[in-house]
Amino acid sequence: MPKIAFLKLSLVLASAAILSIGLWSPGITPVQLSPSEQSHKLPAEPRSTNRKNSSSSNSVWFADTTRAAGIDFHLTCGSLEKRYIMESMCGGIAVFDYDNDGWMDIFLVNGSTLDDLQAQKCHPSKLYRNNHDGTFTDVTAKAGLNHCGWGFGVAVGDYDNDGWEDLYVTYLDGAILYHNNHDGTFSDVTAKAGVGNAGNWGTSAAFGDYDNDGNLDLYVANYVGLDLKHLPEFGQGPFCQYRGIPVSCGPRGLKGGRDRLYHNNGDGTFTDVTEKLNIDPNAYYGLGVLWLDYDLDGCLDLYVADDSSPSMLLHGDCKGGFTEVGVPAGVAYSADGREQAGMGIDSADYDNDGWPDIAKTNFSDDSNNLFHNDHTGEFTDLAGPADFGAVSIPFLGFGVKFLDFDNDGWPDVFVANGHVNPQVDQHSFGVTYAERPLLFHNLKNGKFDEIGTSAGPAISRRYVARGAATADFFNDGRQDLLVSVLDGSPILLRNQVSNSGHWLRIKTVGTRSNRDGFGARVQVKVGSLTQIAEVRANSSFESASDPRLHFGLGSSAHADSITIHWPSGMTDRLGPEAADQELVVEEGKGVIARYRRSQMPAKLEFPGLTHAPMPQ
Amino acid sequence: MVLPLGAAAQSQNSKSESLIRHGQRALDAEDFARAASDFEQARQLSPDNLEVNRGLLLSYLQMKRLDDAENIGQAAVERWPQDAQLQHWLGLVYFKKGQNPKALELLQRSENLDGSRYGIHLDVALVLLSGDQYSAAGEELERTVKLDPEAALAHVLLGRCYQNTNRTVPAIEQFKMALRLEPNIPLGHYHLGFAYASVGRKHGAIAQYEKELAQTPDNPSVLYQLGHCLLEAGDLQAAVSHLKRAAGLDPSNSDAAYDLGKALLLEGDAEGAIFALRHALALKPSDPSPHYQLARALQRTGREAEAQQEFQNFSALKKNQPVQGGMAAGPTQ
C-alpha cells in the first residue's frame, strides 16, 4: 500500500497560508488582557526602559484606609446586570472643606435603581466631616443634603462669594444647587438660582468664572436624553453590542443631551446662556468638564470630554464669548482623527514648560490621551511617546487626576478604571469588568512609568471605579486619593510614600476675583525649576478635588518665589517661603495665614476660627 | 509464447505494483509529473485499484492539474465512498479551485470517516481560515495540536484564531509554544509581536518584530508593524527609518505612508510629513485620518487655508463613515 505523504501536502498548503501576512491581518480584532491575566497568566513583561530612571517609584505606597476612616457609603447604581446606560455612569465624589476648619471633607453622590426611583425610595448621598485624626463622621442628616433622585456628578464652588463652599449635584433628571448656610447645613436654592438643568441627565459639572466678573459661572455636561418609560432594550440593535455580545445600549443611537452654561448674575441667580453663546449645538454626549486657561491669555477656556463624539475645546474670548476650536487645536479626536469615548479629564503642566497640558481617559481598546500643550493654541497627543498610552489600552478609564505623590515637583497621574459591561466577565475576551487603577510616575523627561502594581495592594486591586479626586485629607503634605466604586464602597487611598519631598500648599482667597480664586494661575520657582498650576476644584469624572494647590519642592526647604496671576488681572508676588506649610493667600494682600502641619487645627472648632469667612 | 490466463494476470498485477511503487517514490521525491505518469499507466492496468487512484489524484493535485484531479477524484470517491483519504484530497482539489463550500463538505466527510489524522483537521482549519471562520478553525486546530503537540505551525495558526476571536491571552501562549518548538518558524515572532501590541505591550512587540526582521530583513509588513510600534512608543527616529523602508518596499501600503507622515510631523519635519501624507491620501483617498493629519501638518507650516480645506475634507469623510457599537472603543492597531 503506498504511503502517501498527505501530511507534507497539508504543510505545503499551510505554509503558503501563514507566509502571507496579509491573509488575516485586516480581520484582526485586537483585544486586551484583563489585569489579572496580565499579572497571573502571562510572564512578567520586561519593565519599560524608563524603569531605571524611576528612582523613587519603589517607595510609592498607597494604603486603603476607608474602613478605618469610618466611611461606610454604598454606591447604588441600577441593576448589577447594567441593562441600561445610566446604570454604569454613577460615581460623583467631592472633596471640599464645607465647614471651613481647614480639613477636607467628603461628599459622595448616590444613584438609584429604576424600581426605587419609581417608588421614590431614596439612596441618600452622604457628607462626611473630617475629624482631623484620619476618621470621618457621617453628618448627612444634619447637613440637609437630602434630595431624593438618581445622582451622578458633583461640583464645588463658592458661587455667592460668602466664603463657604456650595455644592451642585447632577441627577438623571435635573440638578440641585445646595447653598452652604455656614452652620453645617445646606439649603436647596436651585429654583431661585435658576440652575435646575431641567429635563436633562447631567454628569460632570464645573464652576469657573469665564467672564472674569468675580462670580463663578457653571457649566453642566449633559449626556443622553432618556425617556425612562421607553428605555432602549438591552442588546437590541447595532448600538447595543460590544464585541458581538448584547449589552446596554448607547450612547450612540440615543439622543444626546445638550450641555448648559449658566452665567452667574452676582445676586444668587444665574442666566442660562447656552443658546446665546451657541454652546454644544450638536448635543454631544458630555461626560467630563474642565475649566482651564490653555493659552495663558488670562481668560478661562473650557474643555469637555464627550463620549463617542468629538470632544470640545471652547476658547474664551475674554469678552464673555466662546469659539469652539477642538478640531484645529487637536483635542477633539484621537491623533488619528477618531472619535473617542472621552470620560474623565484633568490638566496640569506635566513637563513643567509653563503651559497646562491635558489628560483624558477613554474606552478600552483605545489609548488614553496626553495632550501636550504646544504653546501655539494647539496640542499634540504624546500619550505614546510619554509611555502613558499603550499601557492604558486594556483599561476603560474614568476618573483621572494629576498629583505629585512624591513631592518631587513633577506631576504624576492616577487613573481610575472599570468597564461598563459586566457581561464581559462571561466571555473569554481577556477583558474584565473590574480593573485595577493606573498610577503613573513622572520621570521628568516627558515620560511616565506605570507603577500601579507596585504601589501597594490597594492600588493593584481591581475595582469598577468611576470618580477620582485628590486631596491632602490628613494635612500632612501628601496628596491622597479618593475613588468611587460602582455598586460598592469608595476607597480612600492614603499616600504613604516613604521618601517624599518637601512641599508647599497654597489656598487662594479672591477679593476682586471670585472668592475661591478659581482660575488663578500660580507659579512657584524652586532653583531652576518653575511649576505652574491653576486653581480649580472640578475635573476628573463627575468629581471635585481639594482646591488647594499642592507643589512638591523635592529636596528644597523653601520656594524661591511665588507668583499668583488672579483672574481679575491682579498679580501677587511672594517669597521666598519655607517649605512644608500651607499659605493662605488673599488677592492683593499676599499671605494672610501660614499653617505648618503641627499648627493645623487639631480639632473641629466650628464654624472655623482659622479659616473664617472673609467679609464681603 | 502465450502465458496462461492466471500467469498473465499475475504479471499484470506485478507490473501494476511496480508502477505503484515507482509512483510512490516519485511522489516522495516530489517528481509529480513522473508520479502521474506511473499512476496513469498503473490505472490502465488496474483501474479498480484504490492505491492507484489515490496516487493519481494526489499527483494531479500536486501538479495543479485540478480539472484532471477533480475528474479522477469524483470517480474514485463514488467508487470508494468510505475512503477518508480520497475525500480529503478531493476536498483539497476544490479548495485549490476556490470552491470552498464543496471543499469543506468533502473534508468534513473525510474527518467523520477518520478523525484520527492530524492533517485532515489542519486542512479543514485552513479552508475555514480562508473564509475568516476563526472560531470553527480554532476548534479544528485544537484537535490538530492535541494529535500532534509538537506541530509548531498548528500552534501558530491556532494562535491566530485565538487572536482573531478576542482571546489574546491563549493566543500569546500558542505563539510562544510554537516558537519554543521551532524558534525560527516563519512569522512566529511577527504574530507574537502583533498580539503583544494589541494589548498595549509595545516594548514586547518591538522586541518580537525585531527578531522577525532579523530573519526576513526585507519583509515590508514586518517593517511596517515595527515602525508603527516604534512610533507608538515614541522612538521617532527609528520609526521613521523603518517606515521609510516599509513604504519603499511596498509603495502601495497607505498605512506605512500615513504613519511615516505622523512620525515626521512629531519629529518636527512638517514638510516631509505633508509629502508622506499626500502620498497616503493618493493611495486611500476615502480615509479621513490622513486628511486630519495633513491638516495638522499644514497648520504647522502656516498654510491655514489649505489646513482648513483638509479639515473640511476630513469632516465630510467622517460623516460617511459607519460607526460600530454603542461606545467608541478604538482600534489598537
PDB file of C-alpha atoms in Angstrom, chain A residues 142-280:
ATOM      1  CA  LYS A 142     -27.755  67.401  59.859  1.00  0.00           C
ATOM      2  CA  ALA A 143     -26.487  68.845  56.606  1.00  0.00           C
ATOM      3  CA  GLY A 144     -29.820  68.577  54.855  1.00  0.00           C
ATOM      4  CA  LEU A 145     -28.360  67.269  51.591  1.00  0.00           C
ATOM      5  CA  ASN A 146     -31.431  65.155  51.133  1.00  0.00           C
ATOM      6  CA  HIS A 147     -32.648  65.402  47.574  1.00  0.00           C
ATOM      7  CA  CYS A 148     -34.067  62.076  46.505  1.00  0.00           C
ATOM      8  CA  GLY A 149     -33.098  61.085  42.983  1.00  0.00           C
ATOM      9  CA  TRP A 150     -30.594  59.256  40.841  1.00  0.00           C
ATOM     10  CA  GLY A 151     -27.428  61.263  41.293  1.00  0.00           C
ATOM     11  CA  PHE A 152     -24.302  61.333  39.168  1.00  0.00           C
ATOM     12  CA  GLY A 153     -21.840  64.191  39.443  1.00  0.00           C
ATOM     13  CA  VAL A 154     -20.972  66.985  41.819  1.00  0.00           C
ATOM     14  CA  ALA A 155     -19.347  70.383  41.509  1.00  0.00           C
ATOM     15  CA  VAL A 156     -17.967  72.543  44.287  1.00  0.00           C
ATOM     16  CA  GLY A 157     -17.683  76.323  44.299  1.00  0.00           C
ATOM     17  CA  ASP A 158     -18.497  79.364  46.354  1.00  0.00           C
ATOM     18  CA  TYR A 159     -20.973  80.746  43.868  1.00  0.00           C
ATOM     19  CA  ASP A 160     -22.113  83.594  46.111  1.00  0.00           C
ATOM     20  CA  ASN A 161     -18.651  84.568  47.374  1.00  0.00           C
ATOM     21  CA  ASP A 162     -19.655  84.266  51.004  1.00  0.00           C
ATOM     22  CA  GLY A 163     -16.570  82.295  51.929  1.00  0.00           C
ATOM     23  CA  TRP A 164     -18.326  78.933  52.190  1.00  0.00           C
ATOM     24  CA  GLU A 165     -18.255  76.241  49.576  1.00  0.00           C
ATOM     25  CA  ASP A 166     -21.537  75.348  47.915  1.00  0.00           C
ATOM     26  CA  LEU A 167     -22.492  72.129  46.151  1.00  0.00           C
ATOM     27  CA  TYR A 168     -24.083  71.395  42.818  1.00  0.00           C
ATOM     28  CA  VAL A 169     -25.276  67.829  42.240  1.00  0.00           C
ATOM     29  CA  THR A 170     -26.435  66.442  38.889  1.00  0.00           C
ATOM     30  CA  TYR A 171     -29.233  63.924  38.571  1.00  0.00           C
ATOM     31  CA  LEU A 172     -30.841  61.772  35.949  1.00  0.00           C
ATOM     32  CA  ASP A 173     -33.458  64.456  35.726  1.00  0.00           C
ATOM     33  CA  GLY A 174     -32.133  67.902  36.567  1.00  0.00           C
ATOM     34  CA  ALA A 175     -29.761  69.109  39.248  1.00  0.00           C
ATOM     35  CA  ILE A 176     -29.708  70.641  42.701  1.00  0.00           C
ATOM     36  CA  LEU A 177     -27.726  73.630  43.938  1.00  0.00           C
ATOM     37  CA  TYR A 178     -27.130  73.482  47.657  1.00  0.00           C
ATOM     38  CA  HIS A 179     -26.202  76.713  49.350  1.00  0.00           C
ATOM     39  CA  ASN A 180     -23.894  76.403  52.339  1.00  0.00           C
ATOM     40  CA  ASN A 181     -25.593  78.008  55.337  1.00  0.00           C
ATOM     41  CA  HIS A 182     -22.325  78.375  57.339  1.00  0.00           C
ATOM     42  CA  ASP A 183     -23.677  76.256  60.155  1.00  0.00           C
ATOM     43  CA  GLY A 184     -23.137  72.776  58.871  1.00  0.00           C
ATOM     44  CA  THR A 185     -26.358  72.786  56.878  1.00  0.00           C
ATOM     45  CA  PHE A 186     -27.231  73.388  53.278  1.00  0.00           C
ATOM     46  CA  SER A 187     -30.338  74.725  51.568  1.00  0.00           C
ATOM     47  CA  ASP A 188     -31.695  73.785  48.183  1.00  0.00           C
ATOM     48  CA  VAL A 189     -31.646  77.052  46.215  1.00  0.00           C
ATOM     49  CA  THR A 190     -31.979  75.543  42.770  1.00  0.00           C
ATOM     50  CA  ALA A 191     -35.195  77.203  41.810  1.00  0.00           C
ATOM     51  CA  LYS A 192     -34.111  80.639  42.963  1.00  0.00           C
ATOM     52  CA  ALA A 193     -30.710  80.298  41.317  1.00  0.00           C
ATOM     53  CA  GLY A 194     -32.172  79.002  38.068  1.00  0.00           C
ATOM     54  CA  VAL A 195     -29.687  76.196  37.520  1.00  0.00           C
ATOM     55  CA  GLY A 196     -32.083  73.245  37.555  1.00  0.00           C
ATOM     56  CA  ASN A 197     -30.901  71.748  34.269  1.00  0.00           C
ATOM     57  CA  ALA A 198     -34.475  70.593  33.935  1.00  0.00           C
ATOM     58  CA  GLY A 199     -35.207  67.547  31.859  1.00  0.00           C
ATOM     59  CA  ASN A 200     -31.528  66.776  31.406  1.00  0.00           C
ATOM     60  CA  TRP A 201     -29.321  63.991  32.615  1.00  0.00           C
ATOM     61  CA  GLY A 202     -26.269  65.835  33.899  1.00  0.00           C
ATOM     62  CA  THR A 203     -22.949  64.141  34.534  1.00  0.00           C
ATOM     63  CA  SER A 204     -19.933  66.321  35.331  1.00  0.00           C
ATOM     64  CA  ALA A 205     -20.327  69.974  36.210  1.00  0.00           C
ATOM     65  CA  ALA A 206     -17.791  72.669  36.978  1.00  0.00           C
ATOM     66  CA  PHE A 207     -17.682  76.176  38.378  1.00  0.00           C
ATOM     67  CA  GLY A 208     -15.468  78.730  36.657  1.00  0.00           C
ATOM     68  CA  ASP A 209     -15.565  82.462  36.074  1.00  0.00           C
ATOM     69  CA  TYR A 210     -15.385  82.688  32.294  1.00  0.00           C
ATOM     70  CA  ASP A 211     -16.018  86.416  32.039  1.00  0.00           C
ATOM     71  CA  ASN A 212     -13.807  87.423  34.980  1.00  0.00           C
ATOM     72  CA  ASP A 213     -16.572  89.360  36.674  1.00  0.00           C
ATOM     73  CA  GLY A 214     -15.713  87.869  40.039  1.00  0.00           C
ATOM     74  CA  ASN A 215     -18.625  85.416  40.088  1.00  0.00           C
ATOM     75  CA  LEU A 216     -18.401  81.712  39.408  1.00  0.00           C
ATOM     76  CA  ASP A 217     -20.370  80.551  36.402  1.00  0.00           C
ATOM     77  CA  LEU A 218     -21.457  76.970  35.956  1.00  0.00           C
ATOM     78  CA  TYR A 219     -21.064  74.501  33.126  1.00  0.00           C
ATOM     79  CA  VAL A 220     -23.079  71.276  33.172  1.00  0.00           C
ATOM     80  CA  ALA A 221     -22.281  68.389  30.850  1.00  0.00           C
ATOM     81  CA  ASN A 222     -25.390  66.550  29.746  1.00  0.00           C
ATOM     82  CA  TYR A 223     -25.088  63.036  28.485  1.00  0.00           C
ATOM     83  CA  VAL A 224     -28.088  61.328  26.916  1.00  0.00           C
ATOM     84  CA  GLY A 225     -31.744  62.216  26.606  1.00  0.00           C
ATOM     85  CA  LEU A 226     -33.549  59.256  28.162  1.00  0.00           C
ATOM     86  CA  ASP A 227     -37.228  58.518  28.391  1.00  0.00           C
ATOM     87  CA  LEU A 228     -37.471  56.197  31.374  1.00  0.00           C
ATOM     88  CA  LYS A 229     -40.780  54.855  30.123  1.00  0.00           C
ATOM     89  CA  HIS A 230     -39.271  53.863  26.802  1.00  0.00           C
ATOM     90  CA  LEU A 231     -35.758  52.766  27.555  1.00  0.00           C
ATOM     91  CA  PRO A 232     -33.817  51.122  24.743  1.00  0.00           C
ATOM     92  CA  GLU A 233     -33.980  47.357  25.011  1.00  0.00           C
ATOM     93  CA  PHE A 234     -30.847  45.662  26.280  1.00  0.00           C
ATOM     94  CA  GLY A 235     -28.907  44.072  23.451  1.00  0.00           C
ATOM     95  CA  GLN A 236     -31.407  45.033  20.790  1.00  0.00           C
ATOM     96  CA  GLY A 237     -29.854  46.802  17.840  1.00  0.00           C
ATOM     97  CA  PRO A 238     -26.445  47.710  16.490  1.00  0.00           C
ATOM     98  CA  PHE A 239     -25.697  50.178  19.287  1.00  0.00           C
ATOM     99  CA  CYS A 240     -26.369  47.608  21.970  1.00  0.00           C
ATOM    100  CA  GLN A 241     -23.481  45.285  21.159  1.00  0.00           C
ATOM    101  CA  TYR A 242     -19.940  45.016  22.370  1.00  0.00           C
ATOM    102  CA  ARG A 243     -17.728  42.545  20.541  1.00  0.00           C
ATOM    103  CA  GLY A 244     -20.814  40.799  19.313  1.00  0.00           C
ATOM    104  CA  ILE A 245     -22.461  40.254  22.673  1.00  0.00           C
ATOM    105  CA  PRO A 246     -25.612  42.012  23.834  1.00  0.00           C
ATOM    106  CA  VAL A 247     -25.008  44.860  26.246  1.00  0.00           C
ATOM    107  CA  SER A 248     -26.744  48.022  27.343  1.00  0.00           C
ATOM    108  CA  CYS A 249     -27.487  50.460  24.528  1.00  0.00           C
ATOM    109  CA  GLY A 250     -25.777  53.719  23.774  1.00  0.00           C
ATOM    110  CA  PRO A 251     -24.782  56.369  23.882  1.00  0.00           C
ATOM    111  CA  ARG A 252     -24.695  56.040  20.100  1.00  0.00           C
ATOM    112  CA  GLY A 253     -28.162  55.611  18.765  1.00  0.00           C
ATOM    113  CA  LEU A 254     -29.570  57.720  21.576  1.00  0.00           C
ATOM    114  CA  LYS A 255     -30.342  61.401  21.574  1.00  0.00           C
ATOM    115  CA  GLY A 256     -27.544  63.497  23.014  1.00  0.00           C
ATOM    116  CA  GLY A 257     -28.111  65.928  25.855  1.00  0.00           C
ATOM    117  CA  ARG A 258     -27.105  69.496  25.148  1.00  0.00           C
ATOM    118  CA  ASP A 259     -24.772  70.887  27.793  1.00  0.00           C
ATOM    119  CA  ARG A 260     -25.784  74.012  29.677  1.00  0.00           C
ATOM    120  CA  LEU A 261     -23.783  77.089  30.574  1.00  0.00           C
ATOM    121  CA  TYR A 262     -25.164  79.226  33.360  1.00  0.00           C
ATOM    122  CA  HIS A 263     -23.859  82.747  33.797  1.00  0.00           C
ATOM    123  CA  ASN A 264     -23.713  83.950  37.383  1.00  0.00           C
ATOM    124  CA  ASN A 265     -25.591  87.224  37.752  1.00  0.00           C
ATOM    125  CA  GLY A 266     -23.855  88.023  41.023  1.00  0.00           C
ATOM    126  CA  ASP A 267     -27.085  88.149  43.006  1.00  0.00           C
ATOM    127  CA  GLY A 268     -27.578  84.488  43.746  1.00  0.00           C
ATOM    128  CA  THR A 269     -29.180  83.845  40.385  1.00  0.00           C
ATOM    129  CA  PHE A 270     -27.871  82.547  37.076  1.00  0.00           C
ATOM    130  CA  THR A 271     -28.860  83.049  33.452  1.00  0.00           C
ATOM    131  CA  ASP A 272     -28.806  80.152  31.027  1.00  0.00           C
ATOM    132  CA  VAL A 273     -26.624  81.425  28.169  1.00  0.00           C
ATOM    133  CA  THR A 274     -26.350  78.126  26.306  1.00  0.00           C
ATOM    134  CA  GLU A 275     -28.247  79.221  23.243  1.00  0.00           C
ATOM    135  CA  LYS A 276     -26.950  82.759  23.294  1.00  0.00           C
ATOM    136  CA  LEU A 277     -23.341  81.577  23.264  1.00  0.00           C
ATOM    137  CA  ASN A 278     -24.074  78.622  20.970  1.00  0.00           C
ATOM    138  CA  ILE A 279     -22.750  76.083  23.433  1.00  0.00           C
ATOM    139  CA  ASP A 280     -22.721  72.427  22.373  1.00  0.00           C
TER     140      ASP A 280
END
